[in-house]
Coordinates of C-alpha atoms in Angstrom, one line a residue:
M508 CA -159.3 -51.9 -0.3
D509 CA -161.5 -54.8 0.9
D510 CA -165.1 -53.6 0.6
D511 CA -166.2 -56.3 3.0
I512 CA -163.8 -55.1 5.7
A513 CA -164.9 -51.5 5.1
S514 CA -168.6 -52.3 5.5
R515 CA -168.0 -54.5 8.6
H516 CA -166.0 -51.7 10.1
R517 CA -168.7 -49.1 9.4
D518 CA -171.6 -51.3 10.7
G519 CA -170.0 -53.1 13.5
P520 CA -171.0 -52.8 17.2
V521 CA -169.2 -50.5 19.7
D522 CA -166.4 -52.0 21.7
P523 CA -167.9 -53.5 24.9
A524 CA -165.0 -52.6 27.1
A525 CA -165.2 -49.0 26.1
A526 CA -169.0 -49.0 26.6
A527 CA -168.6 -50.4 30.1
L528 CA -166.0 -47.9 31.0
L529 CA -168.2 -45.0 30.0
A530 CA -171.3 -46.6 31.6
A531 CA -169.5 -46.4 34.9
H532 CA -169.7 -42.5 34.5
G533 CA -173.4 -42.6 33.5
L534 CA -172.6 -42.2 29.8
Q535 CA -173.7 -44.3 26.8
L536 CA -171.5 -45.2 23.8
R537 CA -173.4 -45.8 20.6
V538 CA -173.0 -46.1 16.9
V539 CA -174.8 -43.1 15.3
P540 CA -176.9 -43.9 12.2
N541 CA -176.0 -42.0 9.0
D542 CA -179.6 -40.8 8.9
R543 CA -181.6 -38.0 10.3
P544 CA -182.5 -37.0 13.0
A545 CA -179.7 -38.9 14.8
F546 CA -177.1 -37.4 12.5
D547 CA -178.2 -33.8 13.2
G548 CA -177.2 -34.0 16.9
W549 CA -173.9 -35.7 16.1
L550 CA -173.0 -33.0 13.5
H551 CA -173.9 -30.1 15.9
A552 CA -171.7 -31.6 18.5
T553 CA -168.8 -32.1 16.1
A554 CA -169.1 -28.5 14.9
R555 CA -169.1 -27.2 18.4
G556 CA -166.0 -29.3 19.2
F557 CA -164.1 -27.6 16.4
L558 CA -165.2 -24.1 17.4
D559 CA -167.5 -23.8 14.4
T560 CA -171.0 -22.3 14.2
E561 CA -174.2 -24.2 14.7
R562 CA -175.1 -26.2 11.5
S563 CA -177.9 -25.0 9.2
E564 CA -180.3 -27.2 7.3
S565 CA -178.2 -26.9 4.2
N566 CA -175.0 -27.7 6.2
I567 CA -176.6 -30.9 7.6
A568 CA -177.9 -32.1 4.3
A569 CA -174.6 -31.5 2.5
S570 CA -172.6 -33.2 5.4
L571 CA -174.9 -36.2 5.5
A572 CA -174.5 -36.8 1.8
S573 CA -170.7 -36.9 2.2
T574 CA -170.4 -39.1 5.3
R575 CA -172.3 -42.2 4.2
H576 CA -169.1 -44.1 4.1
R577 CA -168.1 -43.2 7.6
R578 CA -168.6 -45.0 10.9
L579 CA -170.0 -42.5 13.4
I580 CA -169.6 -42.9 17.2
G581 CA -171.2 -40.8 19.8
V582 CA -171.0 -40.7 23.6
F583 CA -174.4 -39.6 25.1
D584 CA -175.3 -38.2 28.5
P585 CA -178.9 -39.4 29.2
G586 CA -179.1 -37.2 32.3
G587 CA -178.2 -34.0 30.5
P588 CA -180.6 -31.4 29.1
M589 CA -179.8 -32.4 25.4
P590 CA -179.7 -36.2 25.6
D591 CA -179.8 -36.5 21.7
V592 CA -176.7 -34.4 21.2
P593 CA -173.5 -36.4 22.0
V594 CA -170.8 -35.1 24.4
G595 CA -168.2 -37.0 22.5
T596 CA -167.9 -37.7 18.7
F597 CA -165.7 -39.9 16.6
A598 CA -165.7 -40.8 12.9
S599 CA -163.7 -43.3 10.9
W600 CA -163.6 -45.3 7.7
V601 CA -161.3 -47.9 6.1
T602 CA -159.2 -46.7 3.2
D603 CA -155.9 -47.3 1.4
L604 CA -152.7 -45.8 2.7
T605 CA -149.9 -45.5 0.1
V606 CA -146.7 -46.9 1.5
P607 CA -143.1 -47.1 0.2
G608 CA -142.8 -49.0 -3.0
A609 CA -145.9 -47.6 -4.7
R610 CA -148.0 -50.0 -2.7
T611 CA -151.0 -49.7 -0.4
V612 CA -152.1 -51.1 2.9
P613 CA -155.6 -50.9 4.6
M614 CA -155.8 -48.1 7.1
V615 CA -158.6 -46.9 9.4
A616 CA -158.8 -43.1 8.9
I617 CA -160.0 -41.3 12.0
S618 CA -161.7 -37.9 12.1
A619 CA -164.1 -35.7 14.0
V620 CA -162.7 -36.6 17.5
T621 CA -164.3 -34.2 20.0
V622 CA -165.2 -34.1 23.6
A623 CA -167.6 -31.4 25.0
P624 CA -165.8 -29.0 27.4
T625 CA -168.6 -29.8 29.9
H626 CA -167.6 -33.5 30.0
Q627 CA -163.8 -33.4 30.0
G628 CA -161.9 -35.5 32.5
R629 CA -164.3 -38.5 32.3
G630 CA -162.2 -40.7 30.0
I631 CA -164.4 -40.1 26.9
A632 CA -161.6 -39.6 24.4
R633 CA -159.6 -42.5 25.7
A634 CA -162.6 -44.8 25.7
M635 CA -163.5 -43.9 22.1
M636 CA -160.0 -44.1 20.7
E637 CA -158.9 -47.3 22.4
G638 CA -162.3 -49.0 21.7
E639 CA -162.2 -48.0 18.0
L640 CA -158.6 -49.2 17.6
R641 CA -159.6 -52.5 19.1
H642 CA -162.5 -52.7 16.6
A643 CA -160.0 -52.1 13.7
V644 CA -157.7 -54.7 15.1
S645 CA -160.5 -57.3 15.3
L646 CA -161.1 -56.8 11.6
G647 CA -157.5 -57.2 10.7
V648 CA -156.8 -53.6 9.7
P649 CA -153.0 -53.1 10.2
M650 CA -152.8 -49.3 10.3
A651 CA -154.6 -46.3 11.7
G652 CA -154.1 -42.6 10.8
L653 CA -155.4 -39.1 11.4
T654 CA -154.7 -35.4 10.8
V655 CA -154.9 -33.6 14.1
S656 CA -155.8 -30.2 15.5
E657 CA -154.0 -30.8 18.8
S658 CA -150.7 -32.4 18.2
T659 CA -149.9 -33.5 21.8
L660 CA -152.9 -35.8 22.3
Y661 CA -152.3 -38.9 20.2
G662 CA -148.8 -40.1 21.2
R663 CA -150.3 -41.8 24.2
Y664 CA -152.2 -44.1 21.8
G665 CA -149.1 -45.0 19.7
F666 CA -149.6 -42.4 16.9
A667 CA -146.6 -40.5 15.5
P668 CA -146.2 -37.6 13.1
A669 CA -145.1 -39.6 10.0
V670 CA -145.7 -37.0 7.3
A671 CA -144.7 -33.4 7.5
T672 CA -146.2 -30.6 5.4
T673 CA -145.1 -27.1 4.4
S674 CA -147.0 -23.8 4.0
W675 CA -145.7 -21.3 1.5
T676 CA -145.9 -17.5 1.1
I677 CA -144.3 -16.5 -2.2
D678 CA -143.4 -12.9 -3.2
V679 CA -143.9 -13.5 -6.9
K680 CA -142.4 -10.2 -8.0
R681 CA -139.2 -11.2 -6.4
A682 CA -139.4 -14.9 -7.2
R683 CA -139.7 -14.8 -11.0
W684 CA -140.1 -18.1 -12.9
A685 CA -136.8 -19.9 -13.6
G686 CA -138.2 -23.4 -14.2
P687 CA -138.8 -25.3 -17.4
I688 CA -141.3 -24.0 -19.9
A689 CA -143.9 -26.8 -20.3
S690 CA -144.8 -27.7 -23.9
G691 CA -148.5 -28.1 -23.2
R692 CA -151.1 -25.4 -22.5
V693 CA -152.9 -24.0 -19.4
D694 CA -156.6 -23.1 -19.8
F695 CA -159.4 -22.0 -17.5
V696 CA -162.1 -24.6 -17.0
S697 CA -165.3 -24.6 -15.0
R698 CA -165.4 -25.8 -11.4
E699 CA -167.6 -28.7 -12.6
V700 CA -165.0 -29.8 -15.2
A701 CA -162.2 -29.6 -12.6
R702 CA -164.3 -31.6 -10.1
R703 CA -164.8 -34.3 -12.8
L704 CA -161.1 -34.5 -13.7
L705 CA -159.5 -34.3 -10.2
P706 CA -160.3 -37.7 -8.7
A707 CA -158.7 -39.7 -11.5
L708 CA -155.6 -37.5 -11.5
H709 CA -155.2 -37.8 -7.8
D710 CA -155.6 -41.6 -7.9
E711 CA -152.7 -41.7 -10.3
V712 CA -150.6 -39.3 -8.2
R713 CA -151.3 -40.7 -4.8
L714 CA -149.5 -44.0 -5.5
Q715 CA -146.3 -42.1 -6.1
R716 CA -146.2 -40.7 -2.6
P717 CA -146.2 -42.6 0.7
G718 CA -148.7 -41.1 3.2
E719 CA -151.4 -40.3 0.7
I720 CA -154.9 -41.7 0.8
P721 CA -157.9 -41.5 -1.6
I722 CA -159.7 -38.2 -1.2
P723 CA -163.3 -38.8 -0.2
D724 CA -166.0 -37.5 -2.7
G725 CA -167.3 -34.9 -0.3
H726 CA -163.8 -33.3 -0.1
W727 CA -163.8 -32.8 -3.9
D728 CA -167.0 -30.9 -3.7
R729 CA -165.6 -28.7 -1.0
F730 CA -162.4 -28.0 -2.9
A731 CA -164.4 -26.9 -5.9
E732 CA -167.0 -25.3 -3.7
L733 CA -169.8 -27.3 -5.4
N734 CA -171.3 -28.4 -2.1
A735 CA -174.8 -27.2 -1.4
D736 CA -173.7 -25.2 1.6
A737 CA -170.7 -23.4 0.0
E738 CA -170.5 -19.9 1.4
S739 CA -169.0 -18.2 -1.7
A740 CA -168.7 -20.7 -4.5
G741 CA -168.0 -18.1 -7.2
R742 CA -164.6 -17.2 -5.8
V743 CA -162.9 -20.5 -6.9
R744 CA -161.0 -20.5 -10.2
A745 CA -160.0 -23.7 -12.0
V746 CA -157.3 -24.2 -14.6
Q747 CA -156.1 -27.4 -16.3
Y748 CA -152.8 -28.3 -18.0
A749 CA -153.1 -30.4 -21.2
D750 CA -150.0 -31.9 -22.8
P751 CA -149.3 -31.5 -26.6
A752 CA -151.5 -34.6 -27.3
G753 CA -154.4 -33.0 -25.5
R754 CA -154.4 -35.2 -22.4
V755 CA -155.2 -33.3 -19.2
R756 CA -152.4 -34.0 -16.8
G757 CA -153.0 -31.5 -14.1
V758 CA -155.6 -29.2 -12.4
A759 CA -155.3 -26.4 -10.0
L760 CA -157.9 -24.6 -7.9
Y761 CA -157.3 -21.2 -6.4
T762 CA -158.9 -18.0 -5.1
V763 CA -158.0 -14.4 -5.6
A764 CA -158.2 -11.6 -3.1
E765 CA -158.1 -8.1 -4.6
N766 CA -155.9 -5.5 -2.9
R767 CA -157.9 -2.3 -3.4
D768 CA -155.0 -0.1 -2.1
D769 CA -152.6 -1.5 -4.7
F770 CA -154.1 -3.8 -7.4
T771 CA -150.7 -5.1 -8.3
K772 CA -150.4 -6.6 -4.8
S773 CA -153.4 -8.8 -4.9
R774 CA -153.2 -12.3 -3.4
V775 CA -153.7 -15.8 -4.7
S776 CA -154.5 -18.7 -2.4
L777 CA -153.9 -22.1 -3.9
S778 CA -156.5 -24.6 -2.7
L779 CA -155.2 -27.7 -4.5
L780 CA -152.8 -28.5 -7.3
V781 CA -152.7 -32.1 -8.7
A782 CA -150.1 -32.8 -11.4
A783 CA -149.6 -36.2 -12.9
D784 CA -146.2 -35.4 -14.3
A785 CA -143.3 -32.9 -14.1
E786 CA -144.6 -30.9 -17.1
A787 CA -148.0 -30.4 -15.7
Y788 CA -146.4 -29.4 -12.4
A789 CA -144.2 -26.8 -14.1
G790 CA -147.0 -25.5 -16.3
L791 CA -149.5 -25.0 -13.5
W792 CA -147.0 -23.4 -11.1
R793 CA -145.7 -21.1 -13.8
H794 CA -149.3 -19.9 -14.4
L795 CA -149.6 -19.1 -10.7
I796 CA -146.3 -17.3 -10.4
E797 CA -146.9 -15.2 -13.5
L798 CA -150.5 -14.2 -12.9
P799 CA -150.9 -10.4 -13.6
L800 CA -151.7 -8.1 -10.7
I801 CA -150.7 -10.7 -8.2
G802 CA -148.1 -9.9 -5.5
T803 CA -148.3 -12.9 -3.3
V804 CA -149.2 -16.6 -3.7
T805 CA -149.9 -18.7 -0.7
A806 CA -150.3 -22.5 -0.5
S807 CA -150.4 -25.2 2.2
E808 CA -150.3 -29.0 2.5
L809 CA -147.3 -29.0 0.2
S810 CA -144.4 -31.5 0.4
T811 CA -141.2 -30.9 2.3
D812 CA -139.3 -31.4 -1.0
E813 CA -141.3 -29.4 -3.5
P814 CA -139.4 -28.9 -6.9
L815 CA -140.9 -25.4 -6.9
L816 CA -138.1 -24.2 -4.7
W817 CA -135.7 -24.8 -7.6
M818 CA -138.1 -23.3 -10.2
I819 CA -138.0 -19.7 -8.9
S820 CA -135.1 -17.3 -9.4
D821 CA -134.8 -16.3 -5.8
Q822 CA -135.5 -19.0 -3.1
R823 CA -135.6 -16.3 -0.4
A824 CA -138.8 -15.0 -2.1
A825 CA -140.6 -18.1 -0.5
Q826 CA -141.3 -18.1 3.2
I827 CA -141.8 -21.8 4.0
T828 CA -143.2 -23.1 7.3
L829 CA -142.9 -26.7 8.4
A830 CA -145.5 -28.5 10.4
D831 CA -146.5 -32.0 11.5
H832 CA -149.5 -33.3 9.4
H833 CA -150.3 -37.0 9.0
Y834 CA -150.1 -39.1 12.1
V835 CA -150.1 -42.9 11.6
R836 CA -150.1 -45.9 13.9
V837 CA -149.0 -49.5 13.3
L838 CA -151.6 -51.9 14.6
D839 CA -150.2 -55.1 13.1
V840 CA -146.4 -55.2 12.7
V841 CA -146.2 -58.2 10.5
T842 CA -148.8 -57.1 8.0
A843 CA -147.7 -53.5 7.9
L844 CA -144.0 -54.2 7.3
A845 CA -144.7 -56.9 4.8
A846 CA -147.0 -54.6 2.8
R847 CA -144.4 -51.9 2.1
G848 CA -141.5 -52.0 -0.3
Y849 CA -137.8 -51.7 0.5
D850 CA -135.1 -49.8 -1.4
T851 CA -132.1 -51.6 0.2
P852 CA -131.7 -55.3 1.1
G853 CA -130.9 -56.1 4.7
A854 CA -132.2 -57.3 8.0
V855 CA -133.2 -55.7 11.3
I856 CA -134.6 -56.9 14.5
L857 CA -137.4 -54.7 16.0
E858 CA -138.3 -55.0 19.7
V859 CA -141.5 -53.1 19.9
T860 CA -143.3 -51.8 23.0
D861 CA -146.9 -50.8 22.5
P862 CA -148.8 -48.9 25.2
L863 CA -152.0 -50.6 24.0
A864 CA -150.3 -54.0 23.4
H865 CA -151.5 -54.3 19.7
S866 CA -148.0 -54.4 18.2
S867 CA -145.8 -55.4 21.1
G868 CA -143.2 -58.1 20.3
R869 CA -139.9 -58.9 18.8
W870 CA -139.8 -59.2 15.0
L871 CA -137.2 -60.0 12.4
L872 CA -137.5 -58.0 9.2
E873 CA -135.6 -59.3 6.1
A874 CA -135.7 -57.0 3.1
G875 CA -134.8 -58.7 -0.1
S876 CA -133.2 -57.5 -3.3
D877 CA -136.7 -57.7 -5.0
G878 CA -138.0 -55.0 -2.7
N879 CA -140.2 -57.3 -0.7
G880 CA -139.9 -57.8 3.1
L881 CA -140.4 -60.9 5.1
V882 CA -141.4 -60.5 8.7
R883 CA -141.7 -63.0 11.5
A884 CA -141.6 -63.3 15.2
D885 CA -138.0 -63.6 16.5
D886 CA -136.6 -65.1 19.6
G887 CA -133.0 -65.6 18.4
P888 CA -129.9 -64.3 20.1
D889 CA -128.7 -60.7 19.7
A890 CA -125.2 -62.0 19.0
R891 CA -126.2 -62.4 15.3
D892 CA -124.8 -59.8 12.9
I893 CA -128.2 -58.1 12.6
P894 CA -128.9 -54.7 14.1
V895 CA -131.4 -54.7 17.0
V896 CA -133.7 -51.7 17.5
R897 CA -135.7 -51.2 20.7
L898 CA -138.5 -48.7 20.2
G899 CA -142.0 -47.9 20.9
T900 CA -145.0 -48.2 18.5
A901 CA -144.9 -44.4 18.0
E902 CA -141.3 -44.5 16.8
L903 CA -142.0 -47.5 14.5
S904 CA -144.9 -45.6 13.1
A905 CA -142.8 -42.5 12.6
V906 CA -140.2 -44.4 10.4
Y907 CA -142.7 -46.6 8.7
L908 CA -143.3 -44.3 5.7
G909 CA -139.7 -43.2 5.4
G910 CA -140.3 -39.7 6.6
V911 CA -137.7 -39.8 9.4
S912 CA -134.6 -41.9 9.7
L913 CA -133.9 -44.4 12.5
S914 CA -130.6 -42.7 12.8
T915 CA -132.3 -39.4 13.6
L916 CA -134.5 -41.0 16.2
A917 CA -131.5 -42.7 17.7
A918 CA -129.6 -39.4 17.9
A919 CA -132.7 -37.9 19.6
G920 CA -132.8 -40.6 22.2
R921 CA -136.1 -42.0 21.0
V922 CA -134.8 -45.5 20.1
E923 CA -132.0 -47.8 21.2
V924 CA -130.1 -49.5 18.3
T925 CA -127.0 -51.5 18.1
D926 CA -126.1 -50.2 14.6
A927 CA -128.1 -47.1 13.7
A928 CA -126.7 -46.7 10.1
A929 CA -127.4 -50.3 9.1
A930 CA -130.9 -50.3 10.6
A931 CA -131.7 -47.0 9.0
R932 CA -130.8 -48.2 5.5
V933 CA -133.3 -51.0 5.7
L934 CA -136.2 -48.8 6.5
A935 CA -135.3 -45.8 4.4
H936 CA -137.2 -44.8 1.3
A937 CA -136.3 -42.4 -1.5
A938 CA -139.7 -40.8 -2.0
T939 CA -140.6 -38.2 0.6
P940 CA -144.0 -38.9 2.3
R941 CA -146.8 -36.4 1.6
L942 CA -150.5 -36.0 2.4
S943 CA -152.1 -33.3 0.3
F944 CA -155.2 -32.6 2.4
W945 CA -156.8 -32.7 5.8
Y946 CA -159.4 -35.3 6.7

């Protein structure tokens, strides 16, 4: 990631067109300093937007420490009774998105988008989103992404669900471990040790999966409940897996809920499991499945192709729920497509329609046998023996990480393509996308 782009993104001015649009409604669009007291009002408004409680002094201090890297935007109503508390909030930062081919591309990660119920219908969300996307484009950031609480809101801006996630409820008495027996060892460690080990492990793992991004420092503290405002820090348990050479290759964090009516039916909730190799994965999951006095293990933000399903003796012991998770949006077609790798050589013409005009155009993508792609504007005839795909930015964004096939979108009527199978082969990727957390 380019630190200069990250700092210019964080510290840049608000988009003038968005500011003018809101000013017509008597509202002010401002960058909110990552300092008190301005941050206090912004955090109170964000908590309210996500139906959370009013923030305490310890909440504010802990949140401030973990958001220094973020660009904070607020929409203010100077005529209201609380002019220092925004009626709209928006946070973002520039990070690295893992893309097919174990490569990365700069992405603006978006979070904390809220509009006060008292000020809906005034174009606040649209002004913030469109203005901040223009800000990212002006800096040359080719992608945008977010995890969303309301899944229907972001398609209008060109975002698409590109990474799905699964939630698991496992009846461990019925499941029984049937996977490999790892040659290393699993041991309990302190939450502090786990917190120290996890970032490096995740940095190694995230390059293996399209859709992942670096986990911000503040998230690690929350996973381990080492943040100052943790409500019940003592409940988190941490285990590590070390290989026979003594190298730590995985860490899991989980909590236990005792069942006082039947202690053998107590419940484990997995907070996070990071495994750098297959042995660590098997060792940590076996530990969870075989914990004494546990009847159920639950986990979320897992992949859609977890090997775990083939490591238990009865697959019906796992109830698995699929959901949309990581939404991404292509801002610069040439840069984004050139940044990722390609499993299969071939060519495809993409005619892209963008509701915000950032990625509109006709592009020729040529994937070489070396895994690299060349992308250029194209005005050639359709008569060439190259499949032509006509699609919106949302559809391009959906297939970009390889999570859905162009053939599937064609069958769903979401794209027009002259040869769906040939086009799908070019953009397909063997690794299933994943994002292991919310941001």
